[in-house]
Amino acid sequence: MAGAADGLSHSERTTVRFHLMCLATLLPYHQRPAALEAWLGVDPALFHMGSDPPAPVAEAVLRLGGARLQAALAAAVRSGDTQRALCALDIPEVDAALRDNHQVDYGTTRLLRLRNPAASALGRGYHPGHHERALLSGEPDLVAAALLDRRGEHRPTTRATAWATVRAHGGTARVREVVAALGGHDGLDDHDDPTDADIALACAEADPEPFLDTAVERRLGTGALLRALRAAHRGDRAPWVVRRTMARVLKEPYRLDWALIAAARLGRRLPRTAAEVLAGRPDCPPVVAVVLRTGQPARPGRRLPPPAPEPAAPQRYLPPRSAWVPEWRPPGDTGPLGESAESARHALRTRALAFDARTDPAATTLGHLAAVIERGLLSAFEAAPLARPASLLTSWVGQGSGWGSLSHAAWSGRAALHVETAALLARWAGGGVSAERWVALRSRLRHYPGSLPELLAEVAAAHPDATDSPGNPSDPDGRVGPDGFTA
């Protein structure tokens, strides 16, 4: 990783990325991609910070970012909605990054498999559960694409069901196409699934139909089910463990022949626990249910028991509708900032802010600053340039709960500080900012002890690039001063 050269630990680099994402939220919308591109050149893992970037940052990358920036986001993003939005761009570099993302969700994986099955079979973000779900999805194109991925250890019924799906929708010709894409029989080795090898051998026959029937029946037929149930019936297990294991076996897509199951019960070749579980299935015929429960044929003329009830369909949880409106809260304690505008100004000029008072009960905190604004002692326009250190202010108002306060608590001092901090950055970036300045801002932000205007002025003085000077084409009105702020 390129960031290892800066001497920071993984935790420290993650903290720096968090500060940068909060700062990017405060930047003018059309300037965010340029800043992110510059930071990405220094830290290729810019978006790997343990959580998704704030929504305003992700939106700017999606709408205005280049392929390199979008691919960097795709490699780290966790939100399924953002993943699918990136996938909808249909950019090869972005798709490759999504395939290597270990946090990718099933919906995105499905789209990627359908778009490029061969590439999806090689992606590093492999998820066994997603693969099995695709194999059992019943969608012929998706199933065929999933069969090309040889990774993972699946139950014998899984790939057999997938081959049966492909055959049911495309016939033998479609099965042969998928086998050819796998490399045919010669392309399979001992590490591949035995079902794939049997299907490939069947396709090599002049008349493959009966051989395909046999290969699938060997894994999905009633005989395979009875063999699995007998294997689950172990004397060294507790009865409830055996019952749970058999119930899990019966959830697999076996093709049940109830006549053969009844014969196995009459011949005492079916464990009693398995018989009880089978008898409780809704699709078990009443005549067979009697055999399974008693071990004897149903007596003529005797009334048969009703079929087992269908299990209730799982209900998706829907949270109750809420008419909640964020309540107004009275201003809090102003603490060391005092009860007047002059005392607040003096304290902000002489004292650094702290996030909270857990380590120092006498500290001046962000909560105190918000209370000063809410009480009307100072406006956010006056308080934001005085707050220090700069990274504490930008991260507090730029993180998700900070920009969210604009809609959830617009009356709060935090919301007012968000607006004024963003305005301060907009004035500084008004004439355009070079990549060198963005990089310099990144290197100074975290440990800079002064206020945000002081930090921005220092960055502008250290990198007086021509593109931001008065009289240049990007600043035709000469609005940009020597400190980097627009007049």
mmCIF file of C-alpha atoms in Angstrom, residues 39 71 284 294 330 358 371 401 440 473:
data_model
loop_
_atom_site.group_PDB
_atom_site.id
_atom_site.type_symbol
_atom_site.label_atom_id
_atom_site.label_comp_id
_atom_site.label_asym_id
_atom_site.label_seq_id
_atom_site.Cartn_x
_atom_site.Cartn_y
_atom_site.Cartn_z
ATOM 1 C CA TRP A 39 -5.845 12.603 -2.251
ATOM 2 C CA ALA A 71 -13.213 2.343 -9.169
ATOM 3 C CA CYS A 284 -46.751 -35.645 2.061
ATOM 4 C CA THR A 294 -47.096 -46.240 12.115
ATOM 5 C CA PRO A 330 -32.975 24.424 24.877
ATOM 6 C CA ARG A 358 -14.224 13.038 29.311
ATOM 7 C CA ALA A 371 -24.558 26.406 22.948
ATOM 8 C CA SER A 401 -24.493 13.226 11.919
ATOM 9 C CA ALA A 440 -0.808 19.900 1.171
ATOM 10 C CA PRO A 473 -7.908 32.858 -16.914
#
